[in-house]
Coordinates of C-alpha atoms and ligand atoms in Angstrom, one line a residue:
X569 CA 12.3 16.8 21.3
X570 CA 10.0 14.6 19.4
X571 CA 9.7 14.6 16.0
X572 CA 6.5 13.1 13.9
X573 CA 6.4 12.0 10.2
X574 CA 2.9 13.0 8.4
X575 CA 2.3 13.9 5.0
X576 CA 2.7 17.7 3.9
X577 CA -0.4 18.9 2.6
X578 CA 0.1 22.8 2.5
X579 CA 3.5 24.5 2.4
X580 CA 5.2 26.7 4.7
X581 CA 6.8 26.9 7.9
X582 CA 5.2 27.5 11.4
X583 CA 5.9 27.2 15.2
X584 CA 3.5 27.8 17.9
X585 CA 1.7 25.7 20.5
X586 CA 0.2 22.8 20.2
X587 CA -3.7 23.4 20.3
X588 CA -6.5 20.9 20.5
X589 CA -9.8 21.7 18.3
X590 CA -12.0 21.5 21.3
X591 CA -15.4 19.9 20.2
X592 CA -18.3 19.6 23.0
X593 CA -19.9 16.1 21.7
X594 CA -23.3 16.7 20.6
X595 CA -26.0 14.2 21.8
X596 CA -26.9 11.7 19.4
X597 CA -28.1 9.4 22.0
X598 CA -31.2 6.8 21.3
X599 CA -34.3 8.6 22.3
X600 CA -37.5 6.9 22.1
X601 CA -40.3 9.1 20.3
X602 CA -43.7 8.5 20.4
X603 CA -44.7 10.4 17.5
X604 CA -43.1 9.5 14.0
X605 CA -44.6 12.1 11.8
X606 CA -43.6 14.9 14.4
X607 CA -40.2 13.3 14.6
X608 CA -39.8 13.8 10.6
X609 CA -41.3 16.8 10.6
X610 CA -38.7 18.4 13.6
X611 CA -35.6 16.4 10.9
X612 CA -37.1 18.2 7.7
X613 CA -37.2 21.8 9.6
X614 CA -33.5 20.8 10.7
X615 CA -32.5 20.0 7.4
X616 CA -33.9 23.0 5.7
X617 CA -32.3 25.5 8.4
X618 CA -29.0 23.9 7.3
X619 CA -29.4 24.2 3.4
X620 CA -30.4 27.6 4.7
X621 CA -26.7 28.2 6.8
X622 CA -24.8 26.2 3.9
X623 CA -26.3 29.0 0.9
X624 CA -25.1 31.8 3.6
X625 CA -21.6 30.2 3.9
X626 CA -21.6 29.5 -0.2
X627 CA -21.6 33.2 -0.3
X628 CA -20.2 34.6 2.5
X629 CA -16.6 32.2 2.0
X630 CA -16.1 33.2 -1.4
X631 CA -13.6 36.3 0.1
X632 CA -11.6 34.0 1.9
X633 CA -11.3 30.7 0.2
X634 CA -12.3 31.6 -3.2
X635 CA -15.5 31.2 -5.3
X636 CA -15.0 27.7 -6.4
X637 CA -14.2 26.1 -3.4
X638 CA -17.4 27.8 -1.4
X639 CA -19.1 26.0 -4.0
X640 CA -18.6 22.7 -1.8
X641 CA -20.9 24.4 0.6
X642 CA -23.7 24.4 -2.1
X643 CA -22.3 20.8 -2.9
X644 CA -23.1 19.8 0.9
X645 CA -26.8 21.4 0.4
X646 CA -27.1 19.2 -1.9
X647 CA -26.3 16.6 -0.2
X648 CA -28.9 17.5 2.6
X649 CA -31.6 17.3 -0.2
X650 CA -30.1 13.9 -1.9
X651 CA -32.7 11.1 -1.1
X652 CA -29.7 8.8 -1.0
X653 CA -28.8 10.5 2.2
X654 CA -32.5 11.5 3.5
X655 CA -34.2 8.2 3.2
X656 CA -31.9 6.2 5.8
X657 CA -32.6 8.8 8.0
X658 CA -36.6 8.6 7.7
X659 CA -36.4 4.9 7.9
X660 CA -34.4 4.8 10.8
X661 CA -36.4 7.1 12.6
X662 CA -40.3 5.5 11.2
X663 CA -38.7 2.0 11.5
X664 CA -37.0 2.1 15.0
X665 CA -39.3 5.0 16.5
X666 CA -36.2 7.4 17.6
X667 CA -35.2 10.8 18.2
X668 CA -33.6 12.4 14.9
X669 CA -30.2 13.2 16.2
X670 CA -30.2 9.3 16.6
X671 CA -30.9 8.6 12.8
X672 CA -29.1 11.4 11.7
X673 CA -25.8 10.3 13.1
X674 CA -26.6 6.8 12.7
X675 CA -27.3 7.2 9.3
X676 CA -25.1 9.7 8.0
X677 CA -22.0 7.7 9.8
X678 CA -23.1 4.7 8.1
X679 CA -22.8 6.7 4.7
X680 CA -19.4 8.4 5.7
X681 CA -18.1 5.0 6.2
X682 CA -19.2 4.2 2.8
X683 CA -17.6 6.4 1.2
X684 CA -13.9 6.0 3.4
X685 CA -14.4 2.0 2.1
X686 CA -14.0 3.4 -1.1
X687 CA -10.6 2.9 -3.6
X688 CA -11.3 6.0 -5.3
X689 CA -8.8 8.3 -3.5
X690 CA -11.3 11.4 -4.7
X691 CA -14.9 9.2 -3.3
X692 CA -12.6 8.3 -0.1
X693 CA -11.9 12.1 0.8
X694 CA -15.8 12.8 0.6
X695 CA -16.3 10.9 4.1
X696 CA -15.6 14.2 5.8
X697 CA -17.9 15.7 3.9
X698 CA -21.0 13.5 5.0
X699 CA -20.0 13.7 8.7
X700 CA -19.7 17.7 8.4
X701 CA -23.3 17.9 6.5
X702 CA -24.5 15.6 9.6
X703 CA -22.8 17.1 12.4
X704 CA -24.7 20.4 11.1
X705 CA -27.9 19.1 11.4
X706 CA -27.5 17.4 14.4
X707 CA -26.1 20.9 15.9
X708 CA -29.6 22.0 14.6
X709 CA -32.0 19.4 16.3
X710 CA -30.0 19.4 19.7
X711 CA -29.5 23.4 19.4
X712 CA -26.1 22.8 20.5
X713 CA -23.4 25.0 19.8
X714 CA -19.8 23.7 19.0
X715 CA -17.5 25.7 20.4
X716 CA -13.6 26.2 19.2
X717 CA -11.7 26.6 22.3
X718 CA -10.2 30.1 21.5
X719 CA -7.0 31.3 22.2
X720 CA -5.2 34.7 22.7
X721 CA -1.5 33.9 21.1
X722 CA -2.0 32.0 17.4
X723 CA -1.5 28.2 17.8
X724 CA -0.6 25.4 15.4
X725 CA -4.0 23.9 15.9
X726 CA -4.8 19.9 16.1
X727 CA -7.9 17.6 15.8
X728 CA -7.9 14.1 14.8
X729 CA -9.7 15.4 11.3
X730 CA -11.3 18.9 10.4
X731 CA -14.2 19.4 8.6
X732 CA -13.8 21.9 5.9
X733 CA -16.7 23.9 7.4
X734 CA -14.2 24.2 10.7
X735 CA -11.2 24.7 8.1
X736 CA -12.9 27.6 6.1
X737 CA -14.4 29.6 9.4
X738 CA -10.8 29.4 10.8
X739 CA -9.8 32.9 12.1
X740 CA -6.4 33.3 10.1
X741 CA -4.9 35.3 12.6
X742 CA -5.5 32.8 15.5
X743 CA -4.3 29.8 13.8
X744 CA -0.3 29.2 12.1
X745 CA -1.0 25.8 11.0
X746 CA -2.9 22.8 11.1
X747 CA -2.1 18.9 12.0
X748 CA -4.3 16.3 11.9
X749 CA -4.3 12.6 13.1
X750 CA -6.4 11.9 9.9
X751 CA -7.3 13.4 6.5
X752 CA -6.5 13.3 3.0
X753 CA -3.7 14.9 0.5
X754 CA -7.2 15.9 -1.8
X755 CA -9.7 16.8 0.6
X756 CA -11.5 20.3 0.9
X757 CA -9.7 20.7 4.4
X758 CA -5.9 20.7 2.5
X759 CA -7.5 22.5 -0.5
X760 CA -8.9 25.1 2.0
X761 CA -5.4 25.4 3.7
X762 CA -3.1 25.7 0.8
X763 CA -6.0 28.6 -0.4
X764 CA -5.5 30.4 2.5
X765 CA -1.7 30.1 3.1
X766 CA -2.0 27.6 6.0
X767 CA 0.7 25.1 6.3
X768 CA -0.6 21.9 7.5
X769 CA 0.3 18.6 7.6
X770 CA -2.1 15.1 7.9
X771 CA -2.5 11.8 8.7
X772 CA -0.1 11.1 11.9
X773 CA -2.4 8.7 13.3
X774 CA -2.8 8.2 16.6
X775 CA 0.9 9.6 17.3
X776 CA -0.8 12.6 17.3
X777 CA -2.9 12.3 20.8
X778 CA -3.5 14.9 23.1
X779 CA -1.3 14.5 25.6
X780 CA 0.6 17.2 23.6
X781 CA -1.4 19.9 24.1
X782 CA 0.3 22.9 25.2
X783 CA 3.5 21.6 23.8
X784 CA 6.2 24.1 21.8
X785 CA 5.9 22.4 18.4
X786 CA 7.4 23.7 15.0
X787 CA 6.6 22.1 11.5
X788 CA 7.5 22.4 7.8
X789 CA 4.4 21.6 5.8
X790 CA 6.6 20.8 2.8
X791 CA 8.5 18.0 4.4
X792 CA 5.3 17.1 6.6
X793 CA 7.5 17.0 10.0
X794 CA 6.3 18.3 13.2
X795 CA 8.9 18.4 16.2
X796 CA 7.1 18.4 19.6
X797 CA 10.0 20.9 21.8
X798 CA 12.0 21.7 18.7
X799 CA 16.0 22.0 19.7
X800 CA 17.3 25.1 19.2
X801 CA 19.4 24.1 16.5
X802 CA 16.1 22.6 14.7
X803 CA 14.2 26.4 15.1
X804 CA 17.3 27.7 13.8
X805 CA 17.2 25.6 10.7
X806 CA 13.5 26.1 10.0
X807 CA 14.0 29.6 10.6
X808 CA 17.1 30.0 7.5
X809 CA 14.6 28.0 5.6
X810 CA 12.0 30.1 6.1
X811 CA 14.3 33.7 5.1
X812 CA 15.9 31.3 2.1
X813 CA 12.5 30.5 1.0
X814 CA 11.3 34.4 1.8
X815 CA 14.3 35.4 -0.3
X816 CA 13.8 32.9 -3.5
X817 CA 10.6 34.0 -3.8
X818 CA 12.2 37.7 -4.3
X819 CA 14.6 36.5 -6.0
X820 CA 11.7 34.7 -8.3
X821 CA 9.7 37.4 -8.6
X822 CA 12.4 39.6 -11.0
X823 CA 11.4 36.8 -13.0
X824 CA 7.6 37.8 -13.0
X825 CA 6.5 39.2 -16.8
X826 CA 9.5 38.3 -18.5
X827 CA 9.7 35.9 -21.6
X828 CA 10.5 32.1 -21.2
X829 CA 14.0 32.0 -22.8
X830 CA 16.3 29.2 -23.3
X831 CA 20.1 30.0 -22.5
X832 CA 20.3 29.6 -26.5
X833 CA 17.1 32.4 -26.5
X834 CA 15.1 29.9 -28.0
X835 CA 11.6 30.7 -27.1
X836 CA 9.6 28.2 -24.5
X837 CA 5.4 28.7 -23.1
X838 CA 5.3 28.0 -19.6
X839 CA 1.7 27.2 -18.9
X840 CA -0.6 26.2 -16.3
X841 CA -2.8 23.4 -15.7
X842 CA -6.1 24.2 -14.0
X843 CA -9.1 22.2 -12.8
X844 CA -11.9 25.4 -12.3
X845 CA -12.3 28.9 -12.6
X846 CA -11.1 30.6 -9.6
X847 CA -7.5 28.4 -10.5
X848 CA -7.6 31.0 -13.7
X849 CA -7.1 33.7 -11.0
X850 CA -4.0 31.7 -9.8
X851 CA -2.8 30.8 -12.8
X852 CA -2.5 34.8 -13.5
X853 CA -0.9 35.2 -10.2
X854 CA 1.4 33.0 -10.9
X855 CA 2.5 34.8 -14.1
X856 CA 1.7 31.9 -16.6
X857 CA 1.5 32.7 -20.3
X858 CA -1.6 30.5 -21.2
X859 CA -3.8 27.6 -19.9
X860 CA -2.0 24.4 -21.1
X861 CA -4.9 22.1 -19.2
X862 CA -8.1 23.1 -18.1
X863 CA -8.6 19.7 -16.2
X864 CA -12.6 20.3 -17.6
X865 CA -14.1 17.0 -15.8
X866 CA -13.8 19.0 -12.6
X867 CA -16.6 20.8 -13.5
X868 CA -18.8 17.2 -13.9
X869 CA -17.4 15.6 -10.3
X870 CA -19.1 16.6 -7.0
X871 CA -22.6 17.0 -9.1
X872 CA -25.5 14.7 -9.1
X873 CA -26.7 15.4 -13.0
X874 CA -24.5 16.1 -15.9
X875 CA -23.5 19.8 -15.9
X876 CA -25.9 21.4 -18.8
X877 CA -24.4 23.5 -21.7
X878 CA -25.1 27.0 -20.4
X879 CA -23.1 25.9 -17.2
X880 CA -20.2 24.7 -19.3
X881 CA -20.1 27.4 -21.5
X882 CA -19.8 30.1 -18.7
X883 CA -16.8 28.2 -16.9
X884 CA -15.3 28.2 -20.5
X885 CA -16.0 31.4 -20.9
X886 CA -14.9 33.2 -17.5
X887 CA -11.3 31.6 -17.9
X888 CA -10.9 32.7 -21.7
X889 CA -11.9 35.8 -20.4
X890 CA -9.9 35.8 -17.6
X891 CA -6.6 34.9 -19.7
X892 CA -7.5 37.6 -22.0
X893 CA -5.1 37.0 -25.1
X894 CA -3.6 34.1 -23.8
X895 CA -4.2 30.5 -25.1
X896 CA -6.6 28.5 -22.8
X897 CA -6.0 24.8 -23.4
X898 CA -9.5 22.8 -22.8
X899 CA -9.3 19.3 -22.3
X900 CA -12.2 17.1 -23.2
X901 CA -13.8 15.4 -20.9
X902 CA -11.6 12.8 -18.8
X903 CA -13.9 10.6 -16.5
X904 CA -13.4 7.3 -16.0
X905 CA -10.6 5.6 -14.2
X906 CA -9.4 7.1 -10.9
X907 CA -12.3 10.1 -11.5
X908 CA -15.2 8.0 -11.0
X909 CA -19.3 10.3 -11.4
X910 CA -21.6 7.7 -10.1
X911 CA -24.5 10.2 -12.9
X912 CA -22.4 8.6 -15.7
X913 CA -24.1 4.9 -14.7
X914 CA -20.3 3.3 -15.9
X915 CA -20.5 -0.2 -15.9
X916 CA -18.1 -1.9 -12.8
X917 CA -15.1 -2.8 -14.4
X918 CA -12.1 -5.3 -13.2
X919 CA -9.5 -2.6 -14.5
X920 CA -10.9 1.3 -14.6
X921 CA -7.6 2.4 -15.7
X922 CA -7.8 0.4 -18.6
X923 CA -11.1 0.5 -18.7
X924 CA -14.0 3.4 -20.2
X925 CA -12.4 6.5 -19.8
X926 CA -11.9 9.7 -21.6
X927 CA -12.4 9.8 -25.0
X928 CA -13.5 6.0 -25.2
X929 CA -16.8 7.8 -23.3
X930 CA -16.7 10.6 -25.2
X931 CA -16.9 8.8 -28.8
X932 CA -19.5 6.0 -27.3
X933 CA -21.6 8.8 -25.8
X934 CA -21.5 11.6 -28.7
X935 CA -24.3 13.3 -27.5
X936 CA -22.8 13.9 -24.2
X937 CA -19.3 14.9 -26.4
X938 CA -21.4 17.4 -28.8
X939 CA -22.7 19.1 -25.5
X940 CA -19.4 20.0 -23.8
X941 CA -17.8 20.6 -27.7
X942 CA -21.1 23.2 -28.5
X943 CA -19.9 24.6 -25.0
X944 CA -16.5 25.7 -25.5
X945 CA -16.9 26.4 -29.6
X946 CA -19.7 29.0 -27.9
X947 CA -16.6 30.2 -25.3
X948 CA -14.7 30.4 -28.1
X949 CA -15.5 33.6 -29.2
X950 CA -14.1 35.3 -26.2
X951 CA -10.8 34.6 -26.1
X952 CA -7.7 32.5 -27.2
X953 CA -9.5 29.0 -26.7
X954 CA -7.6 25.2 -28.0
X955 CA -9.1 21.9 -27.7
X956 CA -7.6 19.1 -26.7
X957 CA -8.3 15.7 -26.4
X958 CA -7.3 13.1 -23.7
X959 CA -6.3 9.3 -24.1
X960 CA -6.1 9.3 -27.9
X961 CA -4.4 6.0 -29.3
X962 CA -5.2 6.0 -33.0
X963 CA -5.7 7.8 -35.5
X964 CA -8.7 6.6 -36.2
X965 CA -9.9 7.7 -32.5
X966 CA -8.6 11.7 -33.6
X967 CA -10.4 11.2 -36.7
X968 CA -13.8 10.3 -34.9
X969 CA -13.3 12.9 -32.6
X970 CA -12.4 15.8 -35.0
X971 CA -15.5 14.6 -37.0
X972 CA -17.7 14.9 -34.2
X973 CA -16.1 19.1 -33.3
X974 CA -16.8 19.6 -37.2
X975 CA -20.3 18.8 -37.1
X976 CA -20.4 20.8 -34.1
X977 CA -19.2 23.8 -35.6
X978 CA -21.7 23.0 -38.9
X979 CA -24.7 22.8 -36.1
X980 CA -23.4 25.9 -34.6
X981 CA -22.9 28.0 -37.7
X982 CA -26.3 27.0 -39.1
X983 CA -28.1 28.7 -36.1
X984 CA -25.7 31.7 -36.7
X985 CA -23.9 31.4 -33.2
X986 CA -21.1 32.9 -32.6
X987 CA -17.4 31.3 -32.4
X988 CA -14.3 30.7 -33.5
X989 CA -13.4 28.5 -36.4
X990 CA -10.4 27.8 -36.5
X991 CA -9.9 27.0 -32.7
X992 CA -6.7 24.7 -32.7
X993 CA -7.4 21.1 -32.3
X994 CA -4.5 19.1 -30.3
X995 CA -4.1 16.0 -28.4
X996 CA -2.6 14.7 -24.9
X997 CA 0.0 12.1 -25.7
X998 CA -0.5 9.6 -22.5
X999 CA 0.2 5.7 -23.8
X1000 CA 2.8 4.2 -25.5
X1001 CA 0.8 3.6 -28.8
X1002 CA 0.4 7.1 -29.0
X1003 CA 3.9 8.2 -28.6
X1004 CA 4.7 5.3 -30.8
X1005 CA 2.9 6.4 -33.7
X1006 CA 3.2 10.0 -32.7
X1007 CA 4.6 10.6 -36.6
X1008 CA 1.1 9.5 -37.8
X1009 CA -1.0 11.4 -35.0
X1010 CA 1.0 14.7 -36.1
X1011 CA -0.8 14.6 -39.4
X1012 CA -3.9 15.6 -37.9
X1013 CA -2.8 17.4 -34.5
X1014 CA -2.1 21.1 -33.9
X1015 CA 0.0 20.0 -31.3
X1016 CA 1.1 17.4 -28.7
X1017 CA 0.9 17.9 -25.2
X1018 CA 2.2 14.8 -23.1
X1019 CA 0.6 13.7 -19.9
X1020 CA 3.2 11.5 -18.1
X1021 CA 0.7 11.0 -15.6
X1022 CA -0.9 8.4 -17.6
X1023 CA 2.2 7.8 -19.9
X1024 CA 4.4 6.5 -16.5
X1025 CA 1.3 4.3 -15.6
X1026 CA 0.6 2.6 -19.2
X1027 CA 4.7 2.5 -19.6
X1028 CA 5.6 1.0 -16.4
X1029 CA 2.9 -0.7 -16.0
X1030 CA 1.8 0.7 -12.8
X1031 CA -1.2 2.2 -11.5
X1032 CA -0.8 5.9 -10.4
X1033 CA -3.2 5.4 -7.4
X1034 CA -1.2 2.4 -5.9
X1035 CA 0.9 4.2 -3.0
X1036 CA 2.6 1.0 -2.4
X1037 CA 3.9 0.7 -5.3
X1038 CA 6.0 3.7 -5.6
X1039 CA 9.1 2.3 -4.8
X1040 CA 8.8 0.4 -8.4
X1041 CA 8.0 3.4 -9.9
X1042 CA 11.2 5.0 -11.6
X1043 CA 9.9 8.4 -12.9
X1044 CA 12.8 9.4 -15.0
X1045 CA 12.6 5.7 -16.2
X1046 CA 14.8 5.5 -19.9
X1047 CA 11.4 4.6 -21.5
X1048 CA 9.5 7.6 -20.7
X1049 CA 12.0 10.1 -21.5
X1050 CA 12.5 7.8 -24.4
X1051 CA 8.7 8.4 -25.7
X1052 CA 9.2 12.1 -25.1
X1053 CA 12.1 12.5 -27.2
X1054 CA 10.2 10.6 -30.1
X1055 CA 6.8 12.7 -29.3
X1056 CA 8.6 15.9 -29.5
X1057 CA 10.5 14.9 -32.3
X1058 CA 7.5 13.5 -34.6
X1059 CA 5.7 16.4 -33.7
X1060 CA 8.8 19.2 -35.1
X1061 CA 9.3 17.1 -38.0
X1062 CA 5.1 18.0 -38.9
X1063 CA 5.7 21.1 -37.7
X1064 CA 3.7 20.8 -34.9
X1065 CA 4.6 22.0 -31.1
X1066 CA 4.5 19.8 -28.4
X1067 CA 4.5 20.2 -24.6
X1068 CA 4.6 18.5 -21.3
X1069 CA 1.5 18.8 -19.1
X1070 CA 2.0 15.9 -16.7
X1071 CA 3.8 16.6 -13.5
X1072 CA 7.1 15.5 -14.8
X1073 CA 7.1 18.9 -16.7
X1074 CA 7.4 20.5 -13.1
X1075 CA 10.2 18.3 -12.0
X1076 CA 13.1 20.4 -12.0
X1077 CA 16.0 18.2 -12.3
X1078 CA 14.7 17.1 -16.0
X1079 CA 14.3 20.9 -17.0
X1080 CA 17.7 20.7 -18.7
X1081 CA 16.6 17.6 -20.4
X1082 CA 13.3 19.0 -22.1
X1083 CA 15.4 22.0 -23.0
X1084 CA 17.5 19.9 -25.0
X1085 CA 14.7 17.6 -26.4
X1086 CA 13.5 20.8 -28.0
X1087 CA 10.0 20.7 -25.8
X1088 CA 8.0 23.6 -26.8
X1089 CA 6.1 24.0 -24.1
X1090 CA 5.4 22.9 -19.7
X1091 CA 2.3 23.2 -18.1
X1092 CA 3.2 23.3 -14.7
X1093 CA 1.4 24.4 -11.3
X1094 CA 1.3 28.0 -11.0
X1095 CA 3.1 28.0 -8.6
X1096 CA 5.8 26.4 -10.2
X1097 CA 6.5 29.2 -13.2
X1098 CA 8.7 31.5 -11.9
X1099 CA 10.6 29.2 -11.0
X1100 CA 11.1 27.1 -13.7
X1101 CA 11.3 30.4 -16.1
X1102 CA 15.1 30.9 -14.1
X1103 CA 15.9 27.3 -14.4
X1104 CA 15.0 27.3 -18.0
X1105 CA 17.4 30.6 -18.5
X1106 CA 20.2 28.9 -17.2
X1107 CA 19.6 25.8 -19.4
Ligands
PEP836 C1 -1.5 13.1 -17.3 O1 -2.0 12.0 -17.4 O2 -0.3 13.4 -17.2 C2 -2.4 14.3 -17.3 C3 -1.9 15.5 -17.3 O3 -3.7 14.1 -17.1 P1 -4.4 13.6 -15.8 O4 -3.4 13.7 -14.7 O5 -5.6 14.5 -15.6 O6 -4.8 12.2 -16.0
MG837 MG1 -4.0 11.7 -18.0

């Protein structure tokens, strides 16, 4: 038996054979042309034949992976029409008088590899997404067809990286799971799996070769371990975790529609945190009682222009629609930092973490602030919307910012549209100054809702996207529950509610904790609710 450490990207447990994505290699050799114009005329006929296929796949994925993620399919036709990635090409091909396939991959690798240079964990995992935009046109131009090798008995299928084109056309029932030698924990390939209930598992490097083909393998995408000719004594111990897992999630589900009690039956909200709409969908699924983060800078990433306020205003307005009665949180705008939107023209800076971000953009750009603000006050009207605001630090910051929603609502009311008035106004607690002065912040908050996220990385000092610094990074260090305690306690004493929407609110082993502290309410992953509903009974 061998067994090989990768990182678990999708849940889930799975054994089958090994499987090699077999990809016939396109030709991209260097062709000398004669005639340029003819050469960028046979590229643009390429390219448009491709935006064609991608706004076919845009629609025709929306079934199977959901509506927001095909969008990445309209996100790659834009791509195609981007002069950023179009130009190299013509150049190449004017410049060094060659066939298209030649610039196209020559080009398009040199942008990939661009973007994989890149810190941003987010800009990093868009590399794929270049190569899967060129590979299509190049598939085009040689009128080659790719095939994947099929298979009669499912597989646990391999490659060194899929694209999420090959991820999303997957035929569920051939394939059990995925590994790859390569990848990303947040690219479309690992959202794509976890969407459609495959487990997969990334990044094992070259340990991963093919020699393996054909091999009995067995993995657990949680842990991220794949064992090449599992013992038997390793099939029977994935198999009890697969019936214990089969049976919690009965077990769970006698939990589904019930009210968040404490042992004490003290009320508690068990939210969700979502990043777009089709997550609204999940968040229902996943029984949760309200929104407690609408991650709404999603909705400005993977676009080349700001998103307008008619756009805004019907994502706003399909989740509050969605959630029906229940609250919908909506967080302002937080990009900056590790969620970098090259539109937004932000200066390079030595620190981004402590740099412009959130609400420092916001209240320097008001315009940009009024837009999203006129957005969701316009949602408002259709269902239980809140506001909240990231990053705040002062009062003074709150004030600004509650200013600049008033006006909104004066601009609004003048024109007679519709909304809500009195949408609550609340704010994320994420730095020690804020949890410091959290007594003062309370005076002008509906609520509190923590991100210890940010809070663990301004408290400890240590930046969240550093991997290698993890073993520093004490999560249940004293000082963060510390700032908690305080938070929740400033915020009571105003009579005020306060929450947890970082990912400590999901971490079980401090459910008892936040009980205790009094914490009103945890926005969680969906899929965490049900779960932390039985833990909360019991606490
Ligand atoms: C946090 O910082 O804990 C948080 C929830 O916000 P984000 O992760 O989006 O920065
Ligand atoms: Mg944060």
């Amino acid at each position: 038996m061998i067994t090989l450490q990768g990182k678990g990207v999708s849940a889930g447990i799975a054994r089958g054979r090994l499987s090699f994505l077999k990809r016939t290699s396109l030709s991209v050799a260097k062709r000398p042309i004669d005639d340029v114009e003819q050469e960028i005329k046979r590229f643009q006929a390429a390219r448009a034949t491709a935006a064609e296929q991608l706004d076919e796949l845009a629609g025709s994925m929306t079934d199977k992976i959901g509506k927001e993620n095909a969008l990445l399919f309209e996100i790659h036709r834009m791509m195609l029409e981007d002069t950023d990635y179009t130009d190299p090409i013509i150049e190449i091909i004017k410049t060094e008088k060659v066939c298209a396939e030649y610039a196209v991959n020559t080009a398009g690798s040199r942008l990939s590899q661009d973007f994989a240079d890149m810190d941003d964990e987010y800009m990093k995992a868009r590399a794929i997404d270049i190569y899967d935009v060129s590979k299509r046109v190049i598939k085009l131009l040689s009128g080659e067809e790719q095939i994947l090798e099929g298979k009669d008995e499912p597989v646990i299928l391999a490659a060194d990286d899929f694209t999420p084109s090959e991820t999303a056309q997957l035929d569920r029932s051939k394939v059990r799971a995925l590994v790859s030698a390569q990848g990303a924990a947040n690219s479309h390939t690992a959202i794509f799996a976890r969407t459609m209930g495959i487990p997969a598992i990334i990044s094992f490097g070259a340990f991963l070769s093919e020699d393996l083909s054909g091999k009995d393998a067995a993995l657990d995408g949680e842990t991220g371990v794949l064992y090449i000719d599992p013992e038997p004594r390793i099939i029977k111990e994935l198999e009890e975790k697969k019936e214990r897992q089969r049976q919690e999630r009965e077990n769970l589900e006698k939990m589904r529609g019930k009210p968040t009690l404490t042992k004490a039956r003290r009320p508690m909200k068990l939210y969700a945190n979502i990043g777009s709409v089709s997550d609204a969908d999940a968040a229902l699924a996943g029984d949760a009682e309200g929104i407690g983060l609408f991650r709404s800078e999603f909705l400005y990433l993977g676009r080349n222009d700001y998103p307008d306020e008619d756009t805004q205003y019907e994502s706003y307005r399909k989740v509050l629609e969605k959630m029906g009665d229940r609250q919908v949180i909506i967080r302002t705008l937080d990009i900056g930092a590790d969620k970098q939107v090259d539109y937004f023209k932000l200066p390079k800076e030595e620190n981004p973490a402590l740099g412009m971000r959130a609400i420092r953009i916001c209240l320097t750009r008001p315009d940009l602030f009024k837009t999203q603000l006129r957005a969701i006050y316009r949602a408002s009207a259709h269902g239980n919307a809140a506001i909240m605001f990231p990053m705040i630090n002062s009062l003074e910051e709150l004030l600004k910012a509650k200013e600049l929603a008033r006006a909104v609502r004066e601009e609004l009311a003048s024109k007679g549209i519709a909304f809500k008035e009195d949408v609550p106004i609340g704010i994320m607690i994420e730095t020690p100054a804020s949890a410091l002065i959290s007594d003062v912040l309370a005076r002008e908050a509906a609520f509190f809702s923590i991100g210890t996220n940010d809070l663990t990385q301004y408290t400890l000092a240590i930046d969240r996207q550093n991997d290698s610094l993890s073993s520093f990074c004490d999560t249940h260090h004293e000082a963060i529950l510390r700032f908690i305690r305080l938070t929740c306690e400033n915020a009571h004493k105003a009579g005020v509610w306060c929450g947890i929407c970082g990912a400590l609110g999901a971490d079980f082993s401090l459910t008892k904790s936040f009980v205790e502290m009094g914490l009103d309410e945890l926005s969680v992953e969906p899929s965490y609710i049900l779960k932390l509903r039985s833990i909360i009974a019991e606490c």
